[in-house]
Amino acid sequence: MVTIKDIAKLANVSHTTVSRALNGSPNIKPDTKKKILEIAARLNYTPNYTAKSLVLQKSYTIGLFFTSISEGTSASFFMDTVKGVNRTIGQEYSLFVRGIDDYRDFSAIHRKRFDGIVLMSQSEADHAFIHHVLQQNIPLVVLNREIKKGMAHNVLTDDKEGAYRAVSYLLENGHRRIAIIEGKKGFKSTQQRRDGYIQALLDYGVPVKKEFFAEGHYDMQSGYEAMKQLLTLPERPTAVFCSNDDMAIGAIHAIFRAGLSVPDDISIVGFDDVDFSQYTSPPLTTVRRSIEEISARGAEILLASIEHPSRDKETICVPSQLIIRNSVKRIKEQC
């Protein structure tokens, strides 16, 4: 196996210089760096990460944790999060993915095992995990949910504002009987989107009706069941705001199964703008907040904080956007 010392002999430099050149150090002269990289490529050099980790006391592992993978995390949400982090950390790091609820205690989560952690936080119940990670002095970026300023790096969107915009769009199109299919109980996003829905109704002077609240779990099946429940109401809604796109797809299916159509009979708006939402029939009007981009941004910040542990903690709010497609019909304004 080719080693750094072999490259150093051929380049007539120290092995420290080779190591710095291979790791992209700006302190190496460009000509020297070019020479070293050409020799490494010619010899098909590959880093020995086991030895490297022992020397540098690094694991070369990034942890990606969810509140739960099995409860309340849709397949599309999970996939987009993993894609965003994975494409950012590159080949130098391995990615370890788990749900916090898989652990009885957090003793297995320590600095020797993880160089850094990205947490896709969905619940305030994650505070114990966050506290443990910070106690272990592991660089941490929290996505999706606002945490105490200065506690850790934080990347999120304003879910309340996004939901407000979606429901306002329905109101502007004449709808007054607007229902909501909510996400999983206890998740911060569920509460924020509910708050945005309620605030839009209040601002337009529309009564908030208890019977128009249907519980979901952020998956298609729960969206389907919740929509079936709403269809049994004596005065059914003319529009439904679904707290994510997966539940919106389930709702659309329930409407079709009942012999009705979207948007002629019932308008539907989703949240997230996952990849398949533009391919539904009809294409789904939804709130875009790119989970993949949020996750990639979080991973970028994590890599920077691993290299510079003393950098100030930052909070980044990625704006959402209402994407108008064909699942909403303009109707004559109701009384």
mmCIF file of C-alpha atoms in Angstrom:
data_model
loop_
_atom_site.group_PDB
_atom_site.id
_atom_site.type_symbol
_atom_site.label_atom_id
_atom_site.label_comp_id
_atom_site.label_asym_id
_atom_site.label_seq_id
_atom_site.Cartn_x
_atom_site.Cartn_y
_atom_site.Cartn_z
ATOM 1 C CA MET A 1 0.000 0.000 0.000
ATOM 2 C CA VAL A 2 1.273 3.457 -0.950
ATOM 3 C CA THR A 3 1.862 5.715 2.058
ATOM 4 C CA ILE A 4 2.410 9.416 2.627
ATOM 5 C CA LYS A 5 6.122 8.670 3.219
ATOM 6 C CA ASP A 6 6.394 7.129 -0.276
ATOM 7 C CA ILE A 7 4.965 10.280 -1.815
ATOM 8 C CA ALA A 8 7.249 12.433 0.355
ATOM 9 C CA LYS A 9 10.384 10.629 -0.929
ATOM 10 C CA LEU A 10 9.393 11.072 -4.570
ATOM 11 C CA ALA A 11 8.425 14.715 -4.059
ATOM 12 C CA ASN A 12 11.530 15.394 -1.964
ATOM 13 C CA VAL A 13 9.483 17.003 0.805
ATOM 14 C CA SER A 14 8.558 16.069 4.360
ATOM 15 C CA HIS A 15 5.621 13.782 5.051
ATOM 16 C CA THR A 16 4.041 16.695 6.963
ATOM 17 C CA THR A 17 4.060 18.759 3.766
ATOM 18 C CA VAL A 18 2.433 15.879 1.886
ATOM 19 C CA SER A 19 -0.230 15.524 4.547
ATOM 20 C CA ARG A 20 -1.027 19.224 4.424
ATOM 21 C CA ALA A 21 -1.181 19.237 0.629
ATOM 22 C CA LEU A 22 -3.534 16.245 0.543
ATOM 23 C CA ASN A 23 -5.779 17.906 3.119
ATOM 24 C CA GLY A 24 -6.030 21.142 1.140
ATOM 25 C CA SER A 25 -3.984 23.355 3.442
ATOM 26 C CA PRO A 26 -3.591 26.896 2.070
ATOM 27 C CA ASN A 27 -0.088 27.082 3.586
ATOM 28 C CA ILE A 28 1.484 24.950 0.828
ATOM 29 C CA LYS A 29 2.915 26.602 -2.270
ATOM 30 C CA PRO A 30 0.725 25.936 -5.340
ATOM 31 C CA ASP A 31 3.580 24.345 -7.336
ATOM 32 C CA THR A 32 4.477 22.025 -4.457
ATOM 33 C CA LYS A 33 0.853 21.089 -3.930
ATOM 34 C CA LYS A 34 0.375 20.357 -7.632
ATOM 35 C CA LYS A 35 3.479 18.155 -7.693
ATOM 36 C CA ILE A 36 2.339 16.172 -4.640
ATOM 37 C CA LEU A 37 -1.187 15.647 -5.979
ATOM 38 C CA GLU A 38 0.176 14.465 -9.344
ATOM 39 C CA ILE A 39 2.439 11.923 -7.633
ATOM 40 C CA ALA A 40 -0.431 10.737 -5.402
ATOM 41 C CA ALA A 41 -2.675 10.267 -8.443
ATOM 42 C CA ARG A 42 0.058 8.420 -10.377
ATOM 43 C CA LEU A 43 0.573 6.021 -7.456
ATOM 44 C CA ASN A 44 -3.215 5.569 -6.931
ATOM 45 C CA TYR A 45 -2.827 6.732 -3.345
ATOM 46 C CA THR A 46 -5.866 6.294 -1.093
ATOM 47 C CA PRO A 47 -5.935 7.641 2.499
ATOM 48 C CA ASN A 48 -5.777 5.177 5.380
ATOM 49 C CA TYR A 49 -8.586 6.663 7.452
ATOM 50 C CA THR A 50 -8.086 4.209 10.290
ATOM 51 C CA ALA A 51 -4.516 5.359 10.824
ATOM 52 C CA LYS A 52 -5.471 8.949 10.118
ATOM 53 C CA SER A 53 -8.227 8.876 12.719
ATOM 54 C CA LEU A 54 -5.831 7.548 15.360
ATOM 55 C CA VAL A 55 -3.312 10.306 14.674
ATOM 56 C CA LEU A 56 -5.820 13.134 14.460
ATOM 57 C CA GLN A 57 -8.248 11.679 17.028
ATOM 58 C CA LYS A 58 -11.094 11.914 14.545
ATOM 59 C CA SER A 59 -13.738 9.316 13.693
ATOM 60 C CA TYR A 60 -14.522 10.655 10.199
ATOM 61 C CA THR A 61 -18.175 9.981 10.987
ATOM 62 C CA ILE A 62 -21.033 12.468 10.839
ATOM 63 C CA GLY A 63 -24.206 11.587 12.756
ATOM 64 C CA LEU A 64 -27.593 12.453 11.272
ATOM 65 C CA PHE A 65 -30.312 12.052 13.877
ATOM 66 C CA PHE A 66 -34.097 12.394 13.647
ATOM 67 C CA THR A 67 -36.543 12.707 16.526
ATOM 68 C CA SER A 68 -37.922 9.446 15.180
ATOM 69 C CA ILE A 69 -37.525 7.642 11.873
ATOM 70 C CA SER A 70 -40.518 5.350 12.368
ATOM 71 C CA GLU A 71 -43.018 7.843 13.834
ATOM 72 C CA GLY A 72 -43.999 11.024 12.008
ATOM 73 C CA THR A 73 -41.135 11.088 9.502
ATOM 74 C CA SER A 74 -42.417 10.601 5.965
ATOM 75 C CA ALA A 75 -40.321 8.735 3.418
ATOM 76 C CA SER A 76 -39.869 11.846 1.284
ATOM 77 C CA PHE A 77 -38.835 13.997 4.284
ATOM 78 C CA PHE A 78 -36.321 11.345 5.365
ATOM 79 C CA MET A 79 -34.904 10.916 1.875
ATOM 80 C CA ASP A 80 -34.485 14.647 1.238
ATOM 81 C CA THR A 81 -32.734 15.143 4.587
ATOM 82 C CA VAL A 82 -30.270 12.319 3.938
ATOM 83 C CA LYS A 83 -29.619 13.527 0.376
ATOM 84 C CA GLY A 84 -28.855 17.066 1.525
ATOM 85 C CA VAL A 85 -26.376 16.018 4.222
ATOM 86 C CA ASN A 86 -24.810 13.188 2.222
ATOM 87 C CA ARG A 87 -24.032 15.274 -0.874
ATOM 88 C CA THR A 88 -22.379 17.922 1.282
ATOM 89 C CA ILE A 89 -20.074 15.925 3.554
ATOM 90 C CA GLY A 90 -18.260 14.285 0.614
ATOM 91 C CA GLN A 91 -16.264 11.071 0.605
ATOM 92 C CA GLU A 92 -14.037 11.864 3.565
ATOM 93 C CA TYR A 93 -16.817 11.272 6.087
ATOM 94 C CA SER A 94 -19.143 8.332 6.697
ATOM 95 C CA LEU A 95 -22.782 9.111 7.467
ATOM 96 C CA PHE A 96 -24.522 7.448 10.412
ATOM 97 C CA VAL A 97 -28.340 7.796 10.483
ATOM 98 C CA ARG A 98 -30.574 6.975 13.463
ATOM 99 C CA GLY A 99 -33.656 8.060 15.361
ATOM 100 C CA ILE A 100 -33.257 9.457 18.877
ATOM 101 C CA ASP A 101 -36.048 7.150 20.024
ATOM 102 C CA ASP A 102 -33.811 4.160 19.202
ATOM 103 C CA TYR A 103 -31.748 4.921 22.321
ATOM 104 C CA ARG A 104 -32.501 4.075 25.952
ATOM 105 C CA ASP A 105 -29.635 6.344 26.936
ATOM 106 C CA PHE A 106 -27.072 8.366 25.010
ATOM 107 C CA SER A 107 -23.859 6.833 26.380
ATOM 108 C CA ALA A 108 -22.923 5.519 22.910
ATOM 109 C CA ILE A 109 -22.921 9.066 21.542
ATOM 110 C CA HIS A 110 -19.533 10.618 22.300
ATOM 111 C CA ARG A 111 -16.713 12.603 20.711
ATOM 112 C CA LYS A 112 -14.638 9.556 19.753
ATOM 113 C CA ARG A 113 -17.517 8.216 17.679
ATOM 114 C CA PHE A 114 -18.787 11.386 16.000
ATOM 115 C CA ASP A 115 -16.871 14.367 14.638
ATOM 116 C CA GLY A 116 -20.140 16.247 14.348
ATOM 117 C CA ILE A 117 -23.908 15.773 14.461
ATOM 118 C CA VAL A 118 -26.806 17.130 12.410
ATOM 119 C CA LEU A 119 -30.140 16.859 14.208
ATOM 120 C CA MET A 120 -33.390 17.047 12.256
ATOM 121 C CA SER A 121 -35.384 18.113 15.279
ATOM 122 C CA GLN A 122 -39.151 17.631 15.235
ATOM 123 C CA SER A 123 -40.033 17.876 18.923
ATOM 124 C CA GLU A 124 -39.096 19.740 22.092
ATOM 125 C CA ALA A 125 -38.512 16.281 23.575
ATOM 126 C CA ASP A 126 -35.144 16.434 21.745
ATOM 127 C CA HIS A 127 -33.743 18.793 24.384
ATOM 128 C CA ALA A 128 -32.214 15.928 26.392
ATOM 129 C CA PHE A 129 -30.358 14.705 23.309
ATOM 130 C CA ILE A 130 -29.169 18.229 22.447
ATOM 131 C CA HIS A 131 -27.944 18.736 26.011
ATOM 132 C CA HIS A 132 -26.006 15.443 25.920
ATOM 133 C CA VAL A 133 -24.343 16.230 22.581
ATOM 134 C CA LEU A 134 -23.265 19.665 23.794
ATOM 135 C CA GLN A 135 -21.924 18.171 27.045
ATOM 136 C CA GLN A 136 -19.825 15.797 24.932
ATOM 137 C CA ASN A 137 -18.428 18.844 23.095
ATOM 138 C CA ILE A 138 -19.555 17.467 19.735
ATOM 139 C CA PRO A 139 -20.170 20.129 17.060
ATOM 140 C CA LEU A 140 -23.939 20.284 16.509
ATOM 141 C CA VAL A 141 -26.322 21.788 13.966
ATOM 142 C CA VAL A 142 -30.067 21.661 14.673
ATOM 143 C CA LEU A 143 -32.422 21.761 11.700
ATOM 144 C CA ASN A 144 -36.142 22.406 11.382
ATOM 145 C CA ARG A 145 -36.883 23.734 14.879
ATOM 146 C CA GLU A 146 -35.808 26.955 16.565
ATOM 147 C CA ILE A 147 -33.726 26.484 19.692
ATOM 148 C CA LYS A 148 -32.285 28.903 22.240
ATOM 149 C CA LYS A 149 -30.012 31.422 20.563
ATOM 150 C CA GLY A 150 -26.327 30.655 21.016
ATOM 151 C CA MET A 151 -26.983 27.070 22.072
ATOM 152 C CA ALA A 152 -26.048 25.487 18.726
ATOM 153 C CA HIS A 153 -26.038 26.299 15.033
ATOM 154 C CA ASN A 154 -29.650 26.424 13.812
ATOM 155 C CA VAL A 155 -31.175 26.208 10.296
ATOM 156 C CA LEU A 156 -34.949 26.411 9.913
ATOM 157 C CA THR A 157 -37.921 27.892 8.078
ATOM 158 C CA ASP A 158 -40.849 29.879 9.457
ATOM 159 C CA ASP A 159 -43.563 27.211 9.246
ATOM 160 C CA LYS A 160 -46.220 29.483 10.717
ATOM 161 C CA GLU A 161 -45.638 32.086 8.019
ATOM 162 C CA GLY A 162 -45.700 29.416 5.288
ATOM 163 C CA ALA A 163 -48.997 27.982 6.534
ATOM 164 C CA TYR A 164 -50.440 31.478 6.856
ATOM 165 C CA ARG A 165 -49.566 32.193 3.234
ATOM 166 C CA ALA A 166 -51.132 28.920 2.030
ATOM 167 C CA VAL A 167 -54.423 29.436 3.880
ATOM 168 C CA SER A 168 -54.530 33.108 2.846
ATOM 169 C CA TYR A 169 -54.326 31.942 -0.771
ATOM 170 C CA LEU A 170 -57.389 29.752 -0.242
ATOM 171 C CA LEU A 171 -59.230 32.655 1.375
ATOM 172 C CA GLU A 172 -58.300 34.951 -1.491
ATOM 173 C CA ASN A 173 -59.844 32.393 -3.853
ATOM 174 C CA GLY A 174 -63.203 32.669 -2.121
ATOM 175 C CA HIS A 175 -62.981 29.718 0.281
ATOM 176 C CA ARG A 176 -64.344 30.121 3.795
ATOM 177 C CA ARG A 177 -65.003 26.494 4.802
ATOM 178 C CA ILE A 178 -61.342 25.536 5.082
ATOM 179 C CA ALA A 179 -60.287 22.451 7.034
ATOM 180 C CA ILE A 180 -56.831 21.431 8.221
ATOM 181 C CA ILE A 181 -55.237 17.990 8.351
ATOM 182 C CA GLU A 182 -52.658 18.329 11.105
ATOM 183 C CA GLY A 183 -49.332 16.588 11.567
ATOM 184 C CA LYS A 184 -48.184 14.362 14.394
ATOM 185 C CA LYS A 185 -49.074 15.535 17.903
ATOM 186 C CA GLY A 186 -46.117 16.915 19.854
ATOM 187 C CA PHE A 187 -44.139 17.970 16.787
ATOM 188 C CA LYS A 188 -43.228 21.649 16.689
ATOM 189 C CA SER A 189 -44.034 21.886 12.978
ATOM 190 C CA THR A 190 -47.567 20.640 13.693
ATOM 191 C CA GLN A 191 -48.181 23.467 16.160
ATOM 192 C CA GLN A 192 -46.594 26.142 13.971
ATOM 193 C CA ARG A 193 -48.637 25.175 10.909
ATOM 194 C CA ARG A 194 -51.792 25.018 13.001
ATOM 195 C CA ASP A 195 -51.006 28.517 14.326
ATOM 196 C CA GLY A 196 -50.534 29.842 10.792
ATOM 197 C CA TYR A 197 -53.847 28.299 9.698
ATOM 198 C CA ILE A 198 -55.732 29.833 12.634
ATOM 199 C CA GLN A 199 -54.105 33.250 12.240
ATOM 200 C CA ALA A 200 -55.081 33.452 8.566
ATOM 201 C CA LEU A 201 -58.717 32.649 9.379
ATOM 202 C CA LEU A 202 -58.810 35.226 12.157
ATOM 203 C CA ASP A 203 -57.236 37.933 9.987
ATOM 204 C CA TYR A 204 -59.908 37.348 7.328
ATOM 205 C CA GLY A 205 -62.708 37.294 9.889
ATOM 206 C CA VAL A 206 -63.539 33.619 9.341
ATOM 207 C CA PRO A 207 -64.712 31.558 12.359
ATOM 208 C CA VAL A 208 -62.398 28.756 13.507
ATOM 209 C CA LYS A 209 -64.492 25.575 13.566
ATOM 210 C CA LYS A 210 -63.474 22.649 15.749
ATOM 211 C CA GLU A 211 -64.985 20.099 13.342
ATOM 212 C CA PHE A 212 -62.596 21.278 10.605
ATOM 213 C CA PHE A 213 -59.542 20.007 12.510
ATOM 214 C CA ALA A 214 -58.489 16.458 11.531
ATOM 215 C CA GLU A 215 -55.483 14.672 13.015
ATOM 216 C CA GLY A 216 -52.791 13.148 10.822
ATOM 217 C CA HIS A 217 -49.323 11.669 11.288
ATOM 218 C CA TYR A 218 -47.423 13.119 8.311
ATOM 219 C CA ASP A 219 -47.963 10.004 6.162
ATOM 220 C CA MET A 220 -50.270 9.300 3.205
ATOM 221 C CA GLN A 221 -52.472 6.833 5.066
ATOM 222 C CA SER A 222 -53.294 9.299 7.823
ATOM 223 C CA GLY A 223 -54.076 11.954 5.213
ATOM 224 C CA TYR A 224 -56.441 9.511 3.531
ATOM 225 C CA GLU A 225 -58.206 8.633 6.807
ATOM 226 C CA ALA A 226 -58.439 12.275 7.922
ATOM 227 C CA MET A 227 -59.987 13.299 4.592
ATOM 228 C CA LYS A 228 -62.541 10.490 4.845
ATOM 229 C CA GLN A 229 -63.515 11.904 8.250
ATOM 230 C CA LEU A 230 -63.917 15.424 6.843
ATOM 231 C CA LEU A 231 -66.092 14.128 3.989
ATOM 232 C CA THR A 232 -68.636 12.824 6.510
ATOM 233 C CA LEU A 233 -69.368 16.319 7.882
ATOM 234 C CA PRO A 234 -72.902 17.621 7.222
ATOM 235 C CA GLU A 235 -71.304 20.725 5.720
ATOM 236 C CA ARG A 236 -68.051 19.549 4.211
ATOM 237 C CA PRO A 237 -65.148 21.929 3.548
ATOM 238 C CA THR A 238 -64.554 23.407 0.120
ATOM 239 C CA ALA A 239 -60.801 23.430 0.753
ATOM 240 C CA VAL A 240 -58.286 21.611 2.947
ATOM 241 C CA PHE A 241 -54.851 22.731 4.080
ATOM 242 C CA CYS A 242 -52.701 19.645 4.644
ATOM 243 C CA SER A 243 -49.701 20.019 6.940
ATOM 244 C CA ASN A 244 -47.447 18.164 4.517
ATOM 245 C CA ASP A 245 -47.523 16.879 0.949
ATOM 246 C CA ASP A 246 -47.703 13.201 1.883
ATOM 247 C CA MET A 247 -50.980 13.759 3.707
ATOM 248 C CA ALA A 248 -52.203 15.907 0.817
ATOM 249 C CA ILE A 249 -51.674 12.955 -1.545
ATOM 250 C CA GLY A 250 -53.647 10.709 0.801
ATOM 251 C CA ALA A 251 -56.406 13.331 0.981
ATOM 252 C CA ILE A 252 -56.638 13.592 -2.807
ATOM 253 C CA HIS A 253 -56.974 9.812 -3.044
ATOM 254 C CA ALA A 254 -59.816 9.824 -0.488
ATOM 255 C CA ILE A 255 -61.628 12.532 -2.461
ATOM 256 C CA PHE A 256 -61.352 10.567 -5.689
ATOM 257 C CA ARG A 257 -62.496 7.365 -3.953
ATOM 258 C CA ALA A 258 -65.600 9.257 -2.788
ATOM 259 C CA GLY A 259 -66.477 10.085 -6.396
ATOM 260 C CA LEU A 260 -65.437 13.727 -6.083
ATOM 261 C CA SER A 261 -62.696 15.679 -7.809
ATOM 262 C CA VAL A 262 -59.853 18.052 -6.998
ATOM 263 C CA PRO A 263 -60.190 21.000 -7.327
ATOM 264 C CA ASP A 264 -63.756 21.129 -8.718
ATOM 265 C CA ASP A 265 -65.329 19.790 -5.521
ATOM 266 C CA ILE A 266 -62.571 20.331 -2.950
ATOM 267 C CA SER A 267 -59.352 22.337 -3.221
ATOM 268 C CA ILE A 268 -56.172 20.999 -1.628
ATOM 269 C CA VAL A 269 -52.966 22.723 -0.515
ATOM 270 C CA GLY A 270 -49.925 20.900 0.861
ATOM 271 C CA PHE A 271 -46.676 21.834 2.573
ATOM 272 C CA ASP A 272 -43.000 21.021 1.750
ATOM 273 C CA ASP A 273 -43.060 20.754 -2.080
ATOM 274 C CA VAL A 274 -41.478 17.312 -2.167
ATOM 275 C CA ASP A 275 -40.409 16.043 -5.587
ATOM 276 C CA PHE A 276 -43.566 14.107 -6.424
ATOM 277 C CA SER A 277 -45.992 16.959 -5.621
ATOM 278 C CA GLN A 278 -45.637 18.375 -9.133
ATOM 279 C CA TYR A 279 -46.565 14.985 -10.634
ATOM 280 C CA THR A 280 -49.814 14.389 -8.740
ATOM 281 C CA SER A 281 -53.140 14.634 -10.541
ATOM 282 C CA PRO A 282 -53.759 17.530 -10.426
ATOM 283 C CA PRO A 283 -50.307 18.969 -9.648
ATOM 284 C CA LEU A 284 -50.314 20.099 -6.025
ATOM 285 C CA THR A 285 -50.303 23.699 -4.841
ATOM 286 C CA THR A 286 -47.971 23.687 -1.857
ATOM 287 C CA VAL A 287 -45.530 25.616 0.317
ATOM 288 C CA ARG A 288 -41.963 25.054 -0.786
ATOM 289 C CA ARG A 289 -39.344 24.668 1.876
ATOM 290 C CA SER A 290 -36.537 22.631 0.435
ATOM 291 C CA ILE A 291 -35.628 20.049 3.071
ATOM 292 C CA GLU A 292 -32.680 18.968 0.945
ATOM 293 C CA GLU A 293 -31.318 22.516 0.787
ATOM 294 C CA ILE A 294 -31.908 23.117 4.508
ATOM 295 C CA SER A 295 -30.059 19.876 5.274
ATOM 296 C CA ALA A 296 -27.206 20.706 2.900
ATOM 297 C CA ARG A 297 -26.871 24.158 4.459
ATOM 298 C CA GLY A 298 -26.762 22.589 7.900
ATOM 299 C CA ALA A 299 -24.071 20.133 6.812
ATOM 300 C CA GLU A 300 -21.969 22.974 5.380
ATOM 301 C CA ILE A 301 -22.143 24.819 8.691
ATOM 302 C CA LEU A 302 -21.262 21.634 10.579
ATOM 303 C CA LEU A 303 -18.141 21.003 8.475
ATOM 304 C CA ALA A 304 -17.046 24.594 9.047
ATOM 305 C CA SER A 305 -17.615 24.314 12.804
ATOM 306 C CA ILE A 306 -15.605 21.058 12.921
ATOM 307 C CA GLU A 307 -12.657 22.936 11.389
ATOM 308 C CA HIS A 308 -13.247 26.061 13.493
ATOM 309 C CA PRO A 309 -14.883 25.008 16.797
ATOM 310 C CA SER A 310 -14.803 28.518 18.262
ATOM 311 C CA ARG A 311 -16.914 30.117 15.510
ATOM 312 C CA ASP A 312 -20.007 31.932 16.731
ATOM 313 C CA LYS A 313 -23.281 30.013 16.713
ATOM 314 C CA GLU A 314 -25.588 31.200 13.959
ATOM 315 C CA THR A 315 -29.290 30.926 13.220
ATOM 316 C CA ILE A 316 -30.334 30.851 9.559
ATOM 317 C CA CYS A 317 -33.968 31.108 8.493
ATOM 318 C CA VAL A 318 -34.519 29.813 4.951
ATOM 319 C CA PRO A 319 -37.591 31.503 3.401
ATOM 320 C CA SER A 320 -40.545 29.452 2.189
ATOM 321 C CA GLN A 321 -42.443 30.059 -1.038
ATOM 322 C CA LEU A 322 -46.018 29.344 -2.118
ATOM 323 C CA ILE A 323 -45.956 27.234 -5.288
ATOM 324 C CA ILE A 324 -49.227 27.628 -7.189
ATOM 325 C CA ARG A 325 -50.253 24.702 -9.381
ATOM 326 C CA ASN A 326 -53.675 23.247 -10.201
ATOM 327 C CA SER A 327 -55.176 21.867 -6.989
ATOM 328 C CA VAL A 328 -57.035 25.054 -5.964
ATOM 329 C CA LYS A 329 -60.196 26.355 -7.635
ATOM 330 C CA ARG A 330 -61.418 29.926 -7.365
ATOM 331 C CA ILE A 331 -65.028 29.956 -6.139
ATOM 332 C CA LYS A 332 -67.616 32.609 -5.510
ATOM 333 C CA GLU A 333 -66.919 34.036 -2.072
ATOM 334 C CA GLN A 334 -69.012 32.274 0.562
ATOM 335 C CA CYS A 335 -71.029 34.028 3.210
#
